Structure formats: structure tokens, C-alpha cells
Amino acid sequence: MLAPRSEVAPSAATTIRLEGVQKTYRRNGVPVAALRGLDLEVGSGEFVAIMGRSGSGKSTLLHILGLIDAEYEGRYELDGQLVSGQVADALAPLRNRMIGFVFQTFHLLPQLSILDNAALPALYARDRDALRCRADARRRLEEMGLGDRLEHRPNQLSIGQRQRAAIARALVNDPRLLLADEPTGALDSRTAQEILGLLAELHARGATIVMVTHDPEVAAAAGRVVLIRDGQAHDRRA
Ligand SMILES: Nc1ncnc2c1ncn2[C@@H]1O[C@H](COP(=O)(O)OP(=O)(O)OP(=O)(O)O)[C@@H](O)[C@H]1O
Ligand SMILES: [Mg+2]
């Protein structure tokens, strides 16, 4: 269904290296510790499931990995490049080029059709004409079973359809690193299996995947499970 990826082959190289990452939110001046000295290494081409109780810091971790949140203590190397200590704006080109992100709450722009939503990362990341970007977005949405909903705005779709549109958007640039925050949380088990099939395909073509899930069956699709507990990461082989 998808073209083979030639430029990236699975290798033993490390894509992600976090050392001593601490994230403390402040609410009304009161500190809320979310991550407390978290270490994590993810090799290039790995498929990792992140599990842990609600509020344990999984989304916080994913936002840091995705260069969306740059305000934390500790060290983060992405693809051999030190990215901690830089402002999020400076990291936007790297993020657009390398990373696809599925947000837990989707973050689709309400005033745009899902076709335009899904085309946005392509328009940002590449020096390409809008027609090609929209063609890629259309193909991804069709893969997600949304071919007959392209011109709908997010609020004209079911929650599961929004989730699938958000996944299509994350895949539109064929990312080398896919970060997905409960990508199947709103889906029935059959649709969830289809989405996992697409992730497995992306993985087989060399992409690195880090996926948050509460569902042990979904986690079983990954080669490795990392448990977040007390603000730290604990490896648990799948
Ligand atoms: N903007 C914020 N301000 C203050 N505290 C926050 C903020 N965002 C998250 N937190 C707190 O940080 C902790 C980690 O939140 P996070 O969203 O990472 O959890 P999670 O593991 O993704 O949970 P869930 O499984 O429910 O999605 C929680 O205790 C949460 O209340
Ligand atoms: Mg979360």
C-alpha cells in the first residue's frame, strides 16, 4: 500500500536519549512534579509502548520527546543532536522534518476541513506545492477510512473519526519518529487493529514509534513496554 522507504533502514543507532529529565509544572505558584529524573533510551527503528497510571506523566514525556515542550531540566539528545536547552521555536524545523505527533486530544484546527488539517504538516515541512501536499493528505485519510469525509470539519465528525484524522495528519510526512498518545483510545477494537496494522507497516519501513496506551493488548503490538511510575521510566520487556 505504501512506497518502501529507502533512506532509513533499521539500525542499532539510538534515536532518543533522555538523561535525568525533570518536569515540574506550576499551578498558582504551587509546583507539581510530573517527571523526576527520567532516563530513557530508544533505539532507531524501535517500537515502544509507554504505559502507566493516569497522571503519571506519559503525555508530559511525549510532549518533551516531540519538541513541543522545551521547558524541563535534564538532557535530551535526538538523533545525536542535543536539543535540551533550546527554545521550542528553534526546534520547529527539526520537529516538522522528523516527527509525526498524535495528540491525546487530537488538536485538529476547528475551522479547517480534515483534508486541510491533514495537509498542514506537509505544507509546513516541505518546499512543495499545495496540490501534492493535499494529495498526500487525501491518501492518508483514505487509508484511515475517511475518504468520504474529506471536506468535513472536525466538529462534523465522530470522536473516532477525529482520532483517525489526527493519525492521518501525523503520518502525512512519512515521519522517521512517530509519537502517538493513546492513538486507539477512541476506537472500537477492529478499527484499533487496523490502525495498529498501519503503525506496524510504518515500523517495518524503519520508523521509530513511541506510543502511549492504557491497553495491554495494544501495547503487545510493540516490541518493548516502558512503564512510567513515580516520574521515572522502568523497562518491562513485552
Ligand atoms: N499544565 C499543567 N499544569 C499543572 N499540572 C499539570 C499540567 N499538565 C499536567 N499536569 C500534571 O502533571 C501530571 C502528569 O500529567 P500527564 O498529562 O503527563 O499524565 P498522563 O500520564 O498523560 O495521564 P493520562 O493517562 O490521564 O493521560 C499530572 O499529575 C497532571 O495533573
Ligand atoms: Mg495523557
Coordinates of C-alpha atoms and ligand atoms in Angstrom, one line a residue:
M1 CA 0.0 0.0 0.0
L2 CA 2.8 2.4 0.9
A3 CA 6.1 3.0 -1.0
P4 CA 9.1 1.4 0.6
R5 CA 11.4 3.8 2.5
S6 CA 14.9 3.6 1.1
E7 CA 16.8 6.2 3.0
V8 CA 16.2 4.9 6.5
A9 CA 17.0 1.4 7.5
P10 CA 16.5 -0.1 11.0
S11 CA 19.8 0.0 12.8
A12 CA 21.2 -0.2 16.3
A13 CA 21.7 3.6 16.5
T14 CA 19.9 5.5 19.3
T15 CA 17.3 7.9 18.2
I16 CA 16.3 9.2 21.7
R17 CA 18.5 9.6 24.8
L18 CA 17.0 11.3 27.8
E19 CA 19.1 11.7 31.0
G20 CA 17.7 13.0 34.3
V21 CA 14.7 14.7 32.8
Q22 CA 12.7 16.6 35.3
K23 CA 9.5 18.4 34.6
T24 CA 7.7 20.5 37.2
Y25 CA 4.5 22.3 36.3
R26 CA 3.5 25.3 38.4
R27 CA -0.1 25.9 39.2
N28 CA -0.9 29.2 41.1
G29 CA 2.7 29.1 42.2
V30 CA 2.5 25.6 43.6
P31 CA 4.9 23.1 42.0
V32 CA 3.5 19.9 40.5
A33 CA 6.3 17.4 39.8
A34 CA 5.5 15.3 36.7
L35 CA 8.8 13.8 35.8
R36 CA 11.5 13.2 38.4
G37 CA 14.9 12.4 36.8
L38 CA 13.7 10.2 34.0
D39 CA 16.2 8.3 31.9
L40 CA 15.2 6.7 28.6
E41 CA 16.9 5.4 25.5
V42 CA 15.1 4.4 22.4
G43 CA 17.0 2.8 19.5
S44 CA 16.4 3.7 15.9
G45 CA 13.7 1.6 14.5
E46 CA 12.3 0.5 17.9
F47 CA 8.6 0.3 18.6
V48 CA 8.0 1.2 22.3
A49 CA 4.7 1.3 24.2
I50 CA 4.6 3.7 27.2
M51 CA 2.2 2.6 30.0
G52 CA 1.4 4.0 33.4
R53 CA -1.4 5.2 35.6
S54 CA -3.4 8.3 34.7
G55 CA -1.4 11.4 35.8
S56 CA 1.9 9.5 35.8
G57 CA 3.5 11.8 33.2
K58 CA 3.1 9.9 29.9
S59 CA 1.7 12.9 27.9
T60 CA 4.3 15.2 29.6
L61 CA 7.0 12.8 28.4
L62 CA 5.7 12.6 24.9
H63 CA 5.4 16.4 24.6
I64 CA 9.1 16.7 25.6
L65 CA 10.1 13.9 23.1
G66 CA 8.1 15.7 20.4
L67 CA 9.9 19.0 20.9
I68 CA 6.6 20.6 21.8
D69 CA 7.6 21.3 25.4
A70 CA 11.1 22.6 25.8
E71 CA 10.8 23.7 29.4
Y72 CA 12.4 21.0 31.5
E73 CA 15.6 20.1 33.3
G74 CA 18.0 17.4 32.1
R75 CA 19.4 16.3 28.9
Y76 CA 17.7 15.2 25.6
E77 CA 19.6 14.0 22.6
L78 CA 17.6 13.4 19.4
D79 CA 19.3 11.7 16.6
G80 CA 22.7 12.5 18.1
Q81 CA 21.8 16.2 18.4
L82 CA 21.5 17.9 21.8
V83 CA 18.0 19.5 21.8
S84 CA 17.6 20.3 25.5
G85 CA 18.2 23.9 26.5
Q86 CA 16.8 25.2 23.2
V87 CA 13.6 27.1 22.8
A88 CA 10.7 25.2 21.1
D89 CA 10.6 27.6 18.2
A90 CA 14.2 26.9 17.3
L91 CA 13.4 23.2 17.1
A92 CA 10.4 23.6 14.9
P93 CA 12.2 22.8 11.6
L94 CA 13.6 19.6 13.1
R95 CA 10.2 18.7 14.5
N96 CA 8.5 19.2 11.2
R97 CA 11.1 17.2 9.3
M98 CA 11.4 14.3 11.5
I99 CA 8.4 13.8 13.9
G100 CA 4.7 12.9 13.5
F101 CA 2.7 13.6 16.6
V102 CA -0.8 12.2 17.5
F103 CA -2.1 14.3 20.4
Q104 CA -4.3 12.7 23.1
T105 CA -6.9 15.4 22.5
F106 CA -6.3 15.4 18.7
H107 CA -5.6 19.2 18.3
L108 CA -7.3 19.5 14.9
L109 CA -8.0 23.1 13.8
P110 CA -11.7 23.6 14.1
Q111 CA -12.1 26.0 11.2
L112 CA -10.4 23.7 8.6
S113 CA -11.6 20.6 6.8
I114 CA -9.9 17.4 7.8
L115 CA -8.2 17.4 4.4
D116 CA -6.6 20.8 5.1
N117 CA -5.8 19.7 8.7
A118 CA -4.0 16.6 7.4
A119 CA -2.2 18.6 4.8
L120 CA -0.8 21.2 7.2
P121 CA 2.4 19.4 8.3
A122 CA 3.3 18.8 4.7
L123 CA 2.8 22.4 3.9
Y124 CA 5.0 23.5 6.8
A125 CA 7.7 20.9 6.4
R126 CA 8.5 21.0 2.7
D127 CA 9.1 23.3 -0.1
R128 CA 6.3 21.7 -2.1
D129 CA 3.2 22.7 -4.0
A130 CA 0.0 22.6 -2.1
L131 CA -1.6 20.2 -4.6
R132 CA 1.0 17.5 -3.7
C133 CA 0.5 18.1 0.0
R134 CA -3.2 17.8 -0.4
A135 CA -2.8 14.6 -2.5
D136 CA -0.7 13.0 0.3
A137 CA -3.2 14.1 2.9
R138 CA -6.1 12.7 0.9
R139 CA -4.3 9.3 0.5
R140 CA -3.6 9.1 4.3
L141 CA -7.2 10.0 5.1
E142 CA -8.4 7.3 2.7
E143 CA -6.2 4.8 4.4
M144 CA -8.0 5.8 7.6
G145 CA -11.4 5.2 6.0
L146 CA -12.2 8.9 5.8
G147 CA -12.3 9.2 2.0
D148 CA -15.9 10.3 2.1
R149 CA -15.4 12.9 4.9
L150 CA -12.5 15.0 3.4
E151 CA -14.4 18.3 3.5
H152 CA -15.9 17.8 6.9
R153 CA -14.7 20.0 9.8
P154 CA -13.6 18.2 13.0
N155 CA -16.9 19.0 14.8
Q156 CA -18.8 17.4 12.0
L157 CA -17.1 14.1 12.7
S158 CA -17.4 11.4 15.4
I159 CA -14.7 11.2 18.0
G160 CA -13.2 8.1 16.5
Q161 CA -13.2 9.8 13.1
R162 CA -11.4 12.8 14.6
Q163 CA -8.8 10.4 16.1
R164 CA -8.3 8.8 12.7
A165 CA -7.9 12.3 11.0
A166 CA -5.3 13.2 13.7
I167 CA -3.4 10.0 12.9
A168 CA -3.6 10.7 9.1
R169 CA -2.1 14.2 9.8
A170 CA 0.7 12.7 11.9
L171 CA 1.6 10.3 9.0
V172 CA 1.4 12.7 6.1
N173 CA 5.2 13.5 6.1
D174 CA 6.1 9.8 6.5
P175 CA 7.9 10.6 9.8
R176 CA 11.0 8.9 10.9
L177 CA 9.8 9.2 14.5
L178 CA 6.1 8.8 15.3
L179 CA 4.9 9.8 18.8
A180 CA 1.3 8.7 19.4
D181 CA -0.6 9.5 22.6
E182 CA -3.3 6.8 23.0
P183 CA -3.9 6.7 19.2
T184 CA -6.5 4.0 19.6
G185 CA -8.2 5.3 22.7
A186 CA -11.4 6.4 21.0
L187 CA -11.7 3.5 18.6
D188 CA -13.5 0.2 18.5
S189 CA -11.3 -2.9 18.7
R190 CA -11.5 -3.7 14.9
T191 CA -10.6 -0.1 13.9
A192 CA -7.9 -0.1 16.5
Q193 CA -6.4 -3.3 15.0
E194 CA -6.4 -1.6 11.5
I195 CA -4.6 1.4 12.9
L196 CA -2.0 -0.8 14.6
G197 CA -1.5 -2.5 11.3
L198 CA -0.6 0.8 9.7
L199 CA 1.8 1.6 12.6
A200 CA 3.4 -1.8 12.1
E201 CA 3.8 -1.1 8.4
L202 CA 5.5 2.3 9.2
H203 CA 7.7 0.5 11.7
A204 CA 8.6 -2.2 9.2
R205 CA 9.8 0.5 6.9
G206 CA 12.3 1.7 9.6
A207 CA 10.4 4.4 11.6
T208 CA 10.8 4.6 15.3
I209 CA 7.5 4.6 17.2
V210 CA 6.7 5.6 20.8
M211 CA 3.1 5.0 21.6
V212 CA 1.3 5.7 24.9
T213 CA -1.5 3.3 25.7
H214 CA -3.6 2.0 28.6
D215 CA -4.5 -1.2 26.8
P216 CA -2.2 -4.2 27.3
E217 CA -3.4 -5.7 24.0
V218 CA -2.4 -2.6 22.1
A219 CA 0.9 -2.5 24.0
A220 CA 1.6 -6.0 22.8
A221 CA 1.9 -4.7 19.3
A222 CA 5.2 -3.0 20.4
G223 CA 8.5 -4.8 21.0
R224 CA 9.1 -3.1 24.3
V225 CA 7.0 -1.7 27.1
V226 CA 8.2 1.2 29.3
L227 CA 6.3 1.8 32.5
I228 CA 6.2 5.4 33.9
R229 CA 6.0 5.3 37.7
D230 CA 6.9 8.0 40.3
G231 CA 8.1 10.2 37.4
Q232 CA 10.6 7.7 36.2
A233 CA 10.8 5.1 33.4
H234 CA 11.0 1.4 34.1
D235 CA 11.6 -1.1 31.3
R236 CA 9.4 -4.1 31.0
R237 CA 10.1 -6.4 28.1
A238 CA 6.8 -7.1 26.2
Ligands
LIG1 N1 -0.4 22.3 32.6 C1 -0.3 21.7 33.7 N2 -0.2 22.4 34.9 C2 -0.2 21.8 36.1 N3 -0.1 20.4 36.2 C3 -0.1 19.7 35.1 C4 -0.2 20.3 33.8 N4 -0.3 19.3 32.9 C5 -0.2 18.1 33.6 N5 -0.1 18.4 34.9 C6 0.1 17.3 36.0 O1 1.2 16.6 35.7 C7 1.0 15.2 35.9 C8 1.3 14.4 34.6 O2 0.3 14.7 33.7 P1 0.2 13.9 32.3 O3 -0.8 14.6 31.4 O4 1.6 13.8 31.7 O5 -0.3 12.5 32.7 P2 -0.7 11.2 31.8 O6 0.2 10.1 32.3 O7 -0.6 11.5 30.4 O8 -2.2 10.9 32.3 P3 -3.4 10.3 31.4 O9 -3.2 8.8 31.4 O10 -4.6 10.6 32.2 O11 -3.4 10.9 30.1 C9 -0.4 15.1 36.4 O12 -0.4 15.0 37.8 C10 -1.1 16.4 36.0 O13 -2.1 16.8 36.9
MG2 MG -2.0 11.7 28.9

